[in-house]
Coordinates of C-alpha atoms in Angstrom, one line a residue:
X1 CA -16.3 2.0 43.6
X2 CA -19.6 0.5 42.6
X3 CA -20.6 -0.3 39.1
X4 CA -23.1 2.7 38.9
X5 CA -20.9 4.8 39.7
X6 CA -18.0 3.7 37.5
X7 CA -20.4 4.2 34.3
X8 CA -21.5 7.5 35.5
X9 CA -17.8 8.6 35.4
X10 CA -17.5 6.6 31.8
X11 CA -20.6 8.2 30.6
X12 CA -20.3 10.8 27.2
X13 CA -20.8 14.2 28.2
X14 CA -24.0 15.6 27.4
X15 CA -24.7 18.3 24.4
X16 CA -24.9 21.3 27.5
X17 CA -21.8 20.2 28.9
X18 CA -19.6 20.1 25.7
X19 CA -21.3 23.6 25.2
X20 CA -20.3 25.0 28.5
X21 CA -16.4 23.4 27.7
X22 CA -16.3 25.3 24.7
X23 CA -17.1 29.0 26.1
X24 CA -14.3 28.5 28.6
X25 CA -11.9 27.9 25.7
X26 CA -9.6 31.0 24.5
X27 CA -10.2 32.4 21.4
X28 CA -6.9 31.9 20.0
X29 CA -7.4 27.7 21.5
X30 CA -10.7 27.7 19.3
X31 CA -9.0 29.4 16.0
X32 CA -6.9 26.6 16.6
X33 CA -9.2 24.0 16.6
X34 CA -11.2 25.5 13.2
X35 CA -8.0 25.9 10.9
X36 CA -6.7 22.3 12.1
X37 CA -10.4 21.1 11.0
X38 CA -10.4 23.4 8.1
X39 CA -6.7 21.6 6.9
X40 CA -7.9 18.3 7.8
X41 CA -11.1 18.7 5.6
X42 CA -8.8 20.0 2.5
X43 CA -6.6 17.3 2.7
X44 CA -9.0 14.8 2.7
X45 CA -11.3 16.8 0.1
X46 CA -7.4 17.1 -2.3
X47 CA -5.2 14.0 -1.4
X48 CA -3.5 12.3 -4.1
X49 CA -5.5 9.2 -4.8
X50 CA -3.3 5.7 -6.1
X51 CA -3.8 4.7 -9.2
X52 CA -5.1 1.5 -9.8
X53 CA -2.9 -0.7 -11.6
X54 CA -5.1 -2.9 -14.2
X55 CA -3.8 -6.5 -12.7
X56 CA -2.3 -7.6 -9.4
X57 CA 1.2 -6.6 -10.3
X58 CA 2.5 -9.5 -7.9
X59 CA 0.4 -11.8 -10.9
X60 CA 1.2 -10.4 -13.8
X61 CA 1.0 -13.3 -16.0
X62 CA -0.8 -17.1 -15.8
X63 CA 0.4 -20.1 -16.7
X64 CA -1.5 -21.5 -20.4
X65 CA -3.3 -24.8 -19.0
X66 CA -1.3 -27.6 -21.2
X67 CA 1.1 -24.8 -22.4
X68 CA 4.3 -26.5 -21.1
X69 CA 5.3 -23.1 -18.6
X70 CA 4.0 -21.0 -21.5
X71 CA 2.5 -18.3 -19.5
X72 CA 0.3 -15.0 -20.8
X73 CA -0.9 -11.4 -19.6
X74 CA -3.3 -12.1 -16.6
X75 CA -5.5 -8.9 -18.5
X76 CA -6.9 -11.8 -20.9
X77 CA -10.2 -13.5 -20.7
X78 CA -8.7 -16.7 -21.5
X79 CA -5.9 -18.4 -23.2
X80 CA -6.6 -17.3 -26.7
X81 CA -4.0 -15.0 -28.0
X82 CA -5.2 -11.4 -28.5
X83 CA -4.4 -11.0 -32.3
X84 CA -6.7 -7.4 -32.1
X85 CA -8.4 -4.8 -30.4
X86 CA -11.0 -3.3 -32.7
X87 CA -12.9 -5.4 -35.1
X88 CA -12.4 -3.0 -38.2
X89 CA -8.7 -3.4 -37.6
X90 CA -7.3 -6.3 -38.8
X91 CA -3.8 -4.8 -41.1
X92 CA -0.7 -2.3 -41.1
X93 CA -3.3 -0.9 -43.3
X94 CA -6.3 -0.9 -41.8
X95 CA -4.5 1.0 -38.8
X96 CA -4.1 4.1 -40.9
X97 CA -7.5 4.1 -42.2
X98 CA -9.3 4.0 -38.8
X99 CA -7.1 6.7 -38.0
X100 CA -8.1 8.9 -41.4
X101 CA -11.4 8.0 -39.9
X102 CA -11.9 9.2 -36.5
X103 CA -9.0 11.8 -36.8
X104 CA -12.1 14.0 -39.0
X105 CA -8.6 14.5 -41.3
X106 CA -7.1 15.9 -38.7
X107 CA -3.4 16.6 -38.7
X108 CA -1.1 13.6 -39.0
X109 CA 3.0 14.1 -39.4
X110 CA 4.5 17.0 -38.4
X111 CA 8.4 18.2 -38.9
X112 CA 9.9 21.7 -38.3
X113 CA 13.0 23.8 -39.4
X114 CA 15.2 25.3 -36.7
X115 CA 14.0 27.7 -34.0
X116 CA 10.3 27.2 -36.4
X117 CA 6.9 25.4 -35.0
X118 CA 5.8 22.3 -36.2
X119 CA 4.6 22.1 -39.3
X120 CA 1.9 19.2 -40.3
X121 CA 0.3 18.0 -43.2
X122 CA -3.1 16.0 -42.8
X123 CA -4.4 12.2 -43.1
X124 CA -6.1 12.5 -46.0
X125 CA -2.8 13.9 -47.6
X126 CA -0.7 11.2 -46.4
X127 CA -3.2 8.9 -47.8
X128 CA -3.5 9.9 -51.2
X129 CA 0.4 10.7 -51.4
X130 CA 0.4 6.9 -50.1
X131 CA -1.5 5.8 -53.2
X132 CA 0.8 8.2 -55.6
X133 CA 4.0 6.3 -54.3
X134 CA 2.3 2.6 -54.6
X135 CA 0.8 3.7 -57.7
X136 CA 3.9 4.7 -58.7
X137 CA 5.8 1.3 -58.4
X138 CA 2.6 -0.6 -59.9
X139 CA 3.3 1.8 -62.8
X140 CA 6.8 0.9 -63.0
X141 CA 6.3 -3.3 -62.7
X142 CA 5.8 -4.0 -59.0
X143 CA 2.9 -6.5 -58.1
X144 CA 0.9 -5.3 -55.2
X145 CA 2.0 -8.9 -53.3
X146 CA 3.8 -9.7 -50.2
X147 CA 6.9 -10.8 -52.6
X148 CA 7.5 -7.3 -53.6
X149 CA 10.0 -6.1 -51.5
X150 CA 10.9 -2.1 -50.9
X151 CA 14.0 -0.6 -49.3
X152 CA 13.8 2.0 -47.3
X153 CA 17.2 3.8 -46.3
X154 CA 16.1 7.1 -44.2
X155 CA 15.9 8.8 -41.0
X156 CA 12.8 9.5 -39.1
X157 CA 10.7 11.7 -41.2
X158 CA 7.4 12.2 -42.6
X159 CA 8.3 10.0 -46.0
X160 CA 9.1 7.1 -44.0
X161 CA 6.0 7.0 -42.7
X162 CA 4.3 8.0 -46.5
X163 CA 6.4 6.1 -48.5
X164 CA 5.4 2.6 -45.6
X165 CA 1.8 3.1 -45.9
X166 CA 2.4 3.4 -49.8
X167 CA 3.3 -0.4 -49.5
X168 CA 1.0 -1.2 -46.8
X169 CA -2.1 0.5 -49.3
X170 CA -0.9 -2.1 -52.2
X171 CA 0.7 -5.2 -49.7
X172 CA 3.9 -4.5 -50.6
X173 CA 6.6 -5.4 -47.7
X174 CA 9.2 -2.7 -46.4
X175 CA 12.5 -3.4 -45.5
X176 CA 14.1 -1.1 -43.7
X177 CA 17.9 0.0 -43.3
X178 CA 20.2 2.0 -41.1
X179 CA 23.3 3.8 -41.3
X180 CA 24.9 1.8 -38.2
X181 CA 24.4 -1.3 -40.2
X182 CA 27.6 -0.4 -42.7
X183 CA 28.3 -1.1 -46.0
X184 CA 29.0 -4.6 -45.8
X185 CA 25.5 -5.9 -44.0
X186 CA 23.8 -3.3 -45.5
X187 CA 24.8 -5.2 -49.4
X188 CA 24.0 -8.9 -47.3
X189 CA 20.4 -7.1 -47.0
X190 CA 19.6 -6.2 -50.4
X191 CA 21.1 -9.0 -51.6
X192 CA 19.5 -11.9 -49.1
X193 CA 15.8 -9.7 -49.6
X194 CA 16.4 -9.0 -53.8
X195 CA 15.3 -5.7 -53.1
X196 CA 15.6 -3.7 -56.4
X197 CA 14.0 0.0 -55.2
X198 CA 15.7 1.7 -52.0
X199 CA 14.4 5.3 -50.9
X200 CA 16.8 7.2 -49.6
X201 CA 16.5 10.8 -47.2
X202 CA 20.1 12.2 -48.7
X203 CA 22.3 11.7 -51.2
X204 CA 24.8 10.8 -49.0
X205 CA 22.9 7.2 -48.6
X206 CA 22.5 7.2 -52.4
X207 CA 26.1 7.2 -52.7
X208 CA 26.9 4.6 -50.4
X209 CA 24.3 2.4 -52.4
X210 CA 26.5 3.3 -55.4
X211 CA 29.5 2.4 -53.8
X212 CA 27.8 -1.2 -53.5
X213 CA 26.6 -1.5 -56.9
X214 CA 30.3 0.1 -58.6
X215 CA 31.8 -3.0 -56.3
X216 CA 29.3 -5.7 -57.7
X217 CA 27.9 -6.2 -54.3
X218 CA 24.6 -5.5 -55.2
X219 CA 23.9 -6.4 -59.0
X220 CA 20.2 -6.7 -58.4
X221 CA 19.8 -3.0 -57.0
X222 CA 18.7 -1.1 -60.5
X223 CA 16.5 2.1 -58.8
X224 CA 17.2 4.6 -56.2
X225 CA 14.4 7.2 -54.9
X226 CA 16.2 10.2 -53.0
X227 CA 13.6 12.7 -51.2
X228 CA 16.3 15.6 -50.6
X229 CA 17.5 17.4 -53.6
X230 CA 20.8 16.3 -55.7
X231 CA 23.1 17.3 -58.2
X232 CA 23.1 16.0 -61.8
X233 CA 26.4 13.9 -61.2
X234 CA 24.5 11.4 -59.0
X235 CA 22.3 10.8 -62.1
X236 CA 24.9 10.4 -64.6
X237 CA 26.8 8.2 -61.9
X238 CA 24.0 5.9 -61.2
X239 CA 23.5 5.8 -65.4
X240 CA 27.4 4.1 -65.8
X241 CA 26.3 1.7 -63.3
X242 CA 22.6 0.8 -64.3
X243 CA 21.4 2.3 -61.6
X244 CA 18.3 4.8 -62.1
X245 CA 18.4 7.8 -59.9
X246 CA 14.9 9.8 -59.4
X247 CA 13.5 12.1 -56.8
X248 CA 10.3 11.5 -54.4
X249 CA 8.8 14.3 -55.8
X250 CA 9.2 12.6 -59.6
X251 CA 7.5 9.5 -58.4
X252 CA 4.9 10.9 -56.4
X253 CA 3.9 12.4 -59.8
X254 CA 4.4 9.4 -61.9
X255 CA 1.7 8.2 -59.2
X256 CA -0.9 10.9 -59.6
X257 CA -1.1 10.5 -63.2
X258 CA -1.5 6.7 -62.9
X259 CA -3.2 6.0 -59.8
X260 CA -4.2 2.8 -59.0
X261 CA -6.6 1.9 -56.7
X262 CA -5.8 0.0 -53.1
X263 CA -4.8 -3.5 -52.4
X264 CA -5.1 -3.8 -49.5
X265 CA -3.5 -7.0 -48.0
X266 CA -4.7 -9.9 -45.8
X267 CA -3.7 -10.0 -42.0
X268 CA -1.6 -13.4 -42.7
X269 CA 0.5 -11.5 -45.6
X270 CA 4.2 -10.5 -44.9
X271 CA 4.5 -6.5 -44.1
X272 CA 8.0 -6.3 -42.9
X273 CA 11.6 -7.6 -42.7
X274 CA 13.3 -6.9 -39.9
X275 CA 16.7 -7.4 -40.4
X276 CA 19.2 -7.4 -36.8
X277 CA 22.3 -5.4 -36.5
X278 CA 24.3 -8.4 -37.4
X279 CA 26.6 -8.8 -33.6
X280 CA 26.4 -12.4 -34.5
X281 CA 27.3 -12.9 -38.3
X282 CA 25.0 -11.4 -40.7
X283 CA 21.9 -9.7 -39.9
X284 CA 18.8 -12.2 -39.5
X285 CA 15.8 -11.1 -40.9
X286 CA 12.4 -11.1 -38.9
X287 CA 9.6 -12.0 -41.3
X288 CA 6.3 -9.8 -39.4
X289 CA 2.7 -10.1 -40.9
X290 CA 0.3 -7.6 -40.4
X291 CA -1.0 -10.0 -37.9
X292 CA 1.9 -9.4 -35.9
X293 CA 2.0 -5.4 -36.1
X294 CA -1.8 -5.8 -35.1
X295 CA -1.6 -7.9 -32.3
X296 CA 1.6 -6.3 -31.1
X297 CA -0.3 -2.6 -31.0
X298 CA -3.3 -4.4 -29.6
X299 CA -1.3 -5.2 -26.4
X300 CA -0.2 -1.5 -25.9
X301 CA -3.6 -0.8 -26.1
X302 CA -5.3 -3.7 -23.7
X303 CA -2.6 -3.1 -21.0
X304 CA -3.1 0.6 -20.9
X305 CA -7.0 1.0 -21.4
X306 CA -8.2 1.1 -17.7
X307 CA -5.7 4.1 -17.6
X308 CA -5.1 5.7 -21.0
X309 CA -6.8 5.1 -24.3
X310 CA -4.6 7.4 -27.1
X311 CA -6.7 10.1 -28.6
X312 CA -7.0 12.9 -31.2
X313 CA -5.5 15.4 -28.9
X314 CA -2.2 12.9 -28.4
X315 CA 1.2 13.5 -29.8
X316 CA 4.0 11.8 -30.8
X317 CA 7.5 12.7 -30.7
X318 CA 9.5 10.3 -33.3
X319 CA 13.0 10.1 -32.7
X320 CA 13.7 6.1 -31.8
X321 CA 14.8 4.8 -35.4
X322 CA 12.1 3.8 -37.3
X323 CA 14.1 0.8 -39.0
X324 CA 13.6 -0.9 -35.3
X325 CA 10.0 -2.6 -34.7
X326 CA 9.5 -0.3 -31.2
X327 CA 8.8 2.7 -32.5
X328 CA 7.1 1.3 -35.6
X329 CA 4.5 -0.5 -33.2
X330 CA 4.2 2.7 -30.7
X331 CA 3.8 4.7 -34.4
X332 CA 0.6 2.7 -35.4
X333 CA -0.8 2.8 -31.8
X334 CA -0.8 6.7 -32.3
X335 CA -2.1 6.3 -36.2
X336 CA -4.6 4.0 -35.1
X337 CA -6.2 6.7 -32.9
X338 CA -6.1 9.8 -34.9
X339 CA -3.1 11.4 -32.8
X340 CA -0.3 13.2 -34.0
X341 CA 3.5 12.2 -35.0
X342 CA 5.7 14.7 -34.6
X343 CA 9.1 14.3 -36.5
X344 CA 12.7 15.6 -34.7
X345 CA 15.2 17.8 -36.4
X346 CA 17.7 14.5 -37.1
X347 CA 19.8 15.6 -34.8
X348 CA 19.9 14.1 -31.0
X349 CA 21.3 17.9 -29.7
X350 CA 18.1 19.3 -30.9
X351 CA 15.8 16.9 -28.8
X352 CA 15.2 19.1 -26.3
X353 CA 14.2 21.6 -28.4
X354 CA 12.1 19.5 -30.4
X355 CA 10.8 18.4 -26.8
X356 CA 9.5 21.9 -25.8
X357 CA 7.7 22.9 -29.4
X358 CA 6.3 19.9 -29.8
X359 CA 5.1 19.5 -26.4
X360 CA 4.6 15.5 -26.8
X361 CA 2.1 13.2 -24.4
X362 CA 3.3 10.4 -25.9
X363 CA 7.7 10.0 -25.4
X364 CA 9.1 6.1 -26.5
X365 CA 12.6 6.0 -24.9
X366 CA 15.0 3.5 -24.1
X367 CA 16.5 2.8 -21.0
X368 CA 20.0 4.0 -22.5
X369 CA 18.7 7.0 -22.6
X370 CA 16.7 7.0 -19.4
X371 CA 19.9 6.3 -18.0
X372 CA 22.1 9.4 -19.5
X373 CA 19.2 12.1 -18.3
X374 CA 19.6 10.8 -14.8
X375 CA 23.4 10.8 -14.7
X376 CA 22.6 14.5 -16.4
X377 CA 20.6 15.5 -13.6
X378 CA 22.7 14.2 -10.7
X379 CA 25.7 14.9 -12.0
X380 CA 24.4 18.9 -11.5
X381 CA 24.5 17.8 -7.8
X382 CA 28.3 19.2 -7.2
X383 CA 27.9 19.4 -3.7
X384 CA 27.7 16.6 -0.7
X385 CA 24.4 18.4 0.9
X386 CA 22.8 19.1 -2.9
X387 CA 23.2 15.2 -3.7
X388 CA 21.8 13.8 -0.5
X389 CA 18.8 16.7 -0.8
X390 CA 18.2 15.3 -4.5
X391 CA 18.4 11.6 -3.7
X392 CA 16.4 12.2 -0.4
X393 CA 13.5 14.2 -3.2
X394 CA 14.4 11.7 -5.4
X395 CA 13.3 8.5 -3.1
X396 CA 10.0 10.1 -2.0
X397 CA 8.8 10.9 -5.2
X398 CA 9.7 7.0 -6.0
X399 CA 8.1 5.7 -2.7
X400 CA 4.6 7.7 -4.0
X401 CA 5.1 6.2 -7.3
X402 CA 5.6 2.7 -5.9
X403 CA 2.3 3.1 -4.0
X404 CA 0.4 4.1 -7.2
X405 CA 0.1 7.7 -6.8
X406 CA 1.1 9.8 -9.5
X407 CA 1.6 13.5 -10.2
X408 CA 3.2 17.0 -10.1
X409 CA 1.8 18.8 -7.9
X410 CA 4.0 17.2 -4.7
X411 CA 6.0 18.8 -2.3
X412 CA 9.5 17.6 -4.0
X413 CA 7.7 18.4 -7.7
X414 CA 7.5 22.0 -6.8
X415 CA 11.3 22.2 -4.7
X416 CA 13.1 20.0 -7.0
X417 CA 12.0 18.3 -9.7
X418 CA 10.5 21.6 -12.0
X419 CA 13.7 23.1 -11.4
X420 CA 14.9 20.3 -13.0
X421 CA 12.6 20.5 -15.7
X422 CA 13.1 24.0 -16.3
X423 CA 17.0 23.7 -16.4
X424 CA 16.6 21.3 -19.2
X425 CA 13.9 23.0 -21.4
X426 CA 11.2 20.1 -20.9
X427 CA 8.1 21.5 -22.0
X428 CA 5.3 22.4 -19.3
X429 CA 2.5 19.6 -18.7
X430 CA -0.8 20.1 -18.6
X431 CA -3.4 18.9 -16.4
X432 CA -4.2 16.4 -18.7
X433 CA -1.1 15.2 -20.0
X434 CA -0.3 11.9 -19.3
X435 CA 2.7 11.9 -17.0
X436 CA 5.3 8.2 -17.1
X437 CA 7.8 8.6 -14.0
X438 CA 11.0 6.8 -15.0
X439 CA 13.9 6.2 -12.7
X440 CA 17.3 4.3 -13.2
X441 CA 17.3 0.6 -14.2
X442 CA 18.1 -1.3 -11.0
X443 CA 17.6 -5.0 -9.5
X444 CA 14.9 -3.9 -7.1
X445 CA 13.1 -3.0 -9.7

């Protein structure tokens, strides 16, 4: 064949010719042809697009030049260490008040009574009731210092977070305890941090206090604030032992008719003490600054600002124990921008209920937890074909989140994983919530 010949045969058809093919086609051959086209367009038009992660995730971190294998986040500039994010933050303190600030007093802490709605009071009043409970211990001696040190013996609620700003407004320094501490650390704590003042949420903490003070454990504990209500025979109990018993409310008061104005304190100054669980002997106490609780939030915020920046429209649920420096840090993030903290019922049972009112964007868990939902969900998998149909869902879903793509709307979303959601009562997400996959802890990951 010669070469002329060969590129006539090779040629592209003309216009006229691909004209003529097309009339000879069936109708139902070129319906065909215009709904593939049609689905090709929409799934180009409506594919899932990855989300870009904000560093190499193979380089997460650099090594410090002259830092001895000291490495840090590859998201910095340089080897500085980011001690804050916005230039009018700088405290514990100043968090909240950038907060009252763009929130427009918005609503702040939020805590509801069974089968009720949340119900919220607003940052301004959880300033000024702030101020009343500093005021208050100014009134009755404390120095507004980073030596003062304030007990706080209480569940998550709102007047944890009231009563820590309260110190925070006059640079006071909390010190937070928990019931899974017992008696014996929790008298080490008081003692080793000469804290004088404990609030407590319920009598029932009061009493254990006493216990400590009856034993002479605790000689230097001389005032207890309780924010439930209580009989009379606490009072006259804590009388016999030195020990003055007095409700929030009372102090609160004592605060309004004495008010003081702020102290705010310096980033360098002490803010908390941490105090460990105690595995290993007695508890060890963590000494944070507000430098610390700054720079620690700051990081949240840096490694999540090319995808989320927290809002006014966030919200919070609270339910990881406040005594522990996670949730306290994930706490300020949220205060820092104006968003929302809602508070659960106190007990675990209730979470899911909590869960659906609240209808949180922002959800700190542990992987303990993490861990118990999923053996929840597939243990509801009582069948051979029903497990291998949800770990067959439950690998897609993880192959599109290990290629960046996250959302809802999939295939398995829609024959699986909202049934799932449903059959635990997780509340519906909205377009714009922002959605955190989480699958089991395991070495590949």
């Amino acid at each position: 064949m010669q070469a002329h010949e060969l590129f006539r045969h090779l040629r592209m058809p003309e216009l006229d010719d691909v004209r003529q093919y097309i009339r000879t086609l069936p109708t139902n051959t070129l319906m065909g042809f215009g709904a593939f086209a049609a689905l090709t367009t929409y799934w180009y038009a409506t594919r899932p697009k990855a989300l870009k992660p904000p560093c190499d995730l193979a380089m997460q971190s650099v090594e410090v030049e002259g830092g001895e294998y000291a490495r840090r986040s590859s998201l910095l500039n340089s080897d500085e260490l980011l001690t804050y994010y916005y230039n009018d933050v700088r405290t514990a303190y100043e968090i909240f008040q950038r907060g009252l600030k763009v929130s427009n007093n918005g609503p702040c802490l939020g805590v509801r009574k069974p089968n009720q709605p949340y119900e919220w009071i607003s940052y301004k009043e959880v300033s000024e009731r702030a101020e009343y409970v500093g005021s208050a211990l100014l009134h009755r001696g404390y120095k507004p210092a980073p030596d003062q040190y304030i007990g706080i013996f209480a569940q998550n609620r709102p007047e944890w977070v009231l009563i820590e700003q309260g110190c925070y407004t006059y640079s006071m320094v909390v010190v937070p305890l928990y019931d899974t501490l017992g008696a014996d650390a929790i008298s080490y704590i008081v003692n080793k941090a000469d804290v004088a003042l404990v609030f407590c949420d319920k009598s029932d903490k009061a009493k254990l206090l006493l216990d400590n003070v009856e034993r002479g454990e605790t000689p230097v504990l001389n005032t207890i604030v309780i924010m439930e209500s209580f009989d009379s025979d606490l009072v006259e109990r804590g009388k016999k032992c030195g020990v003055e018993i007095l409700s929030l409310r009372e102090l609160e008061e004592v605060g309004r008719a004495h008010r003081r104005k702020p102290v705010p304190p310096n980033p360098e100054d002490l803010a908390v003490i941490c105090f460990t669980s105690g595995t290993t002997g007695n508890p060890k106490g963590a000494m944070i600054t507000h430098q610390n609780i700054v720079s620690n939030a700051s990081a949240f915020v840096k490694a999540t600002e090319k995808v989320i920046i927290p809002g006014t429209e966030d919200v919070l649920i609270s339910f990881l124990p406040l005594a522990h420096m996670f949730e306290r840090i994930v706490e300020c993030v949220i205060l820092c921008h104006g968003a929302r903290i809602g508070f659960f019922q106190g007990d675990i049972r209730l979470l899911m209920d909590d869960l659906k009112t609240l209808q949180p964007t922002v959800f700190p868990v542990v992987p303990r937890l993490l861990n118990r939902m999923f053996d929840k969900i597939f243990g509801q998998a009582n069948t051979s074909l029903k497990r291998w149909i949800l770990d067959f869902a439950s690998k897609r879903k993880e192959a599109e989140l290990r290629s960046g793509i996250i959302r809802k709307n999939s295939l398995w979303d829609k024959l699986i994983f909202h049934k799932i959601q449903v059959c635990l009562k997780l509340f519906p997400l909205t377009e714009n919530s922002h959605v955190i996959n989480l699958w089991r802890i395991a070495p590949s990951f």
